[in-house]
Amino acid sequence: LFNNGTLKADQRDRLVGIGFQFSLQDDGWEDRFSELQLFKEEHGHCNVPQKTPKLGMWVTKQRSLFKSGTLQTDRRDRLVGI
């Protein structure tokens, strides 16, 4: 249902709310999110330099998705909450 686009938004939100992951890429997102939380704890901000390869690129991608309006709502909320 998720892959072919027939899963309703409220159904998807409920599944995400209980921790359901739709793909293995979600694991990578969670890893980078945790890294960003640690970065903020250490540095007091989320302006990750590009010289921090994986995290810097990930943050740039999330900002791009946010600006284009294509970042998933739950992810947007979590990032804004940092």
C-alpha positions in Angstrom: 0.0 0.0 0.0 2.8 2.4 0.9 4.9 1.8 -2.3 2.0 2.1 -4.7 0.6 5.2 -3.0 -2.7 3.9 -1.7 -1.9 4.1 2.0 -3.9 7.0 3.4 -2.0 9.8 5.2 -3.6 9.2 8.5 -2.8 5.5 8.3 0.8 6.3 7.5 1.0 8.8 10.4 -0.4 6.2 12.8 2.2 3.6 11.7 5.0 6.1 11.9 3.7 7.1 15.4 4.3 3.6 16.7 7.8 3.4 15.2 7.1 1.6 11.9 9.8 2.0 9.4 8.8 1.7 5.7 12.3 1.1 4.4 15.9 0.4 5.4 16.6 4.0 4.5 14.7 5.0 7.6 17.4 3.4 9.7 20.0 5.6 8.0 17.8 8.7 8.6 17.5 7.8 12.3 21.3 7.3 12.6 21.9 10.8 11.1 19.2 12.3 13.2 20.9 10.9 16.3 24.2 12.3 15.1 22.7 15.7 14.6 21.3 15.6 18.2 24.8 14.9 19.5 26.3 17.6 17.3 23.9 20.1 18.7 24.6 19.0 22.3 28.4 19.5 21.7 28.3 22.7 19.6 25.1 24.4 20.6 23.8 24.7 17.0 22.9 22.6 13.9 25.1 24.3 11.4 27.1 21.2 10.5 30.1 22.0 8.3 30.4 20.2 4.9 33.8 18.8 6.1 31.7 16.5 8.3 31.0 14.3 5.3 28.0 12.1 6.1 26.2 14.4 8.6 27.0 17.6 6.7 25.6 16.2 3.4 22.5 14.8 5.2 21.7 18.1 6.9 22.0 19.9 3.5 19.6 17.3 2.0 17.1 17.7 4.8 17.1 21.5 4.4 16.6 21.1 0.7 13.6 18.8 1.3 12.2 21.2 3.9 12.5 24.2 1.5 10.8 22.3 -1.3 8.0 21.1 1.0 8.8 17.4 0.4 10.2 16.5 3.8 7.9 14.1 5.6 5.8 15.8 8.2 7.0 13.6 11.1 10.7 14.2 10.1 10.1 17.9 9.7 8.6 18.1 13.2 11.5 16.2 14.7 14.1 18.4 13.1 12.3 21.6 14.1 12.2 20.3 17.6 15.9 20.0 18.0 
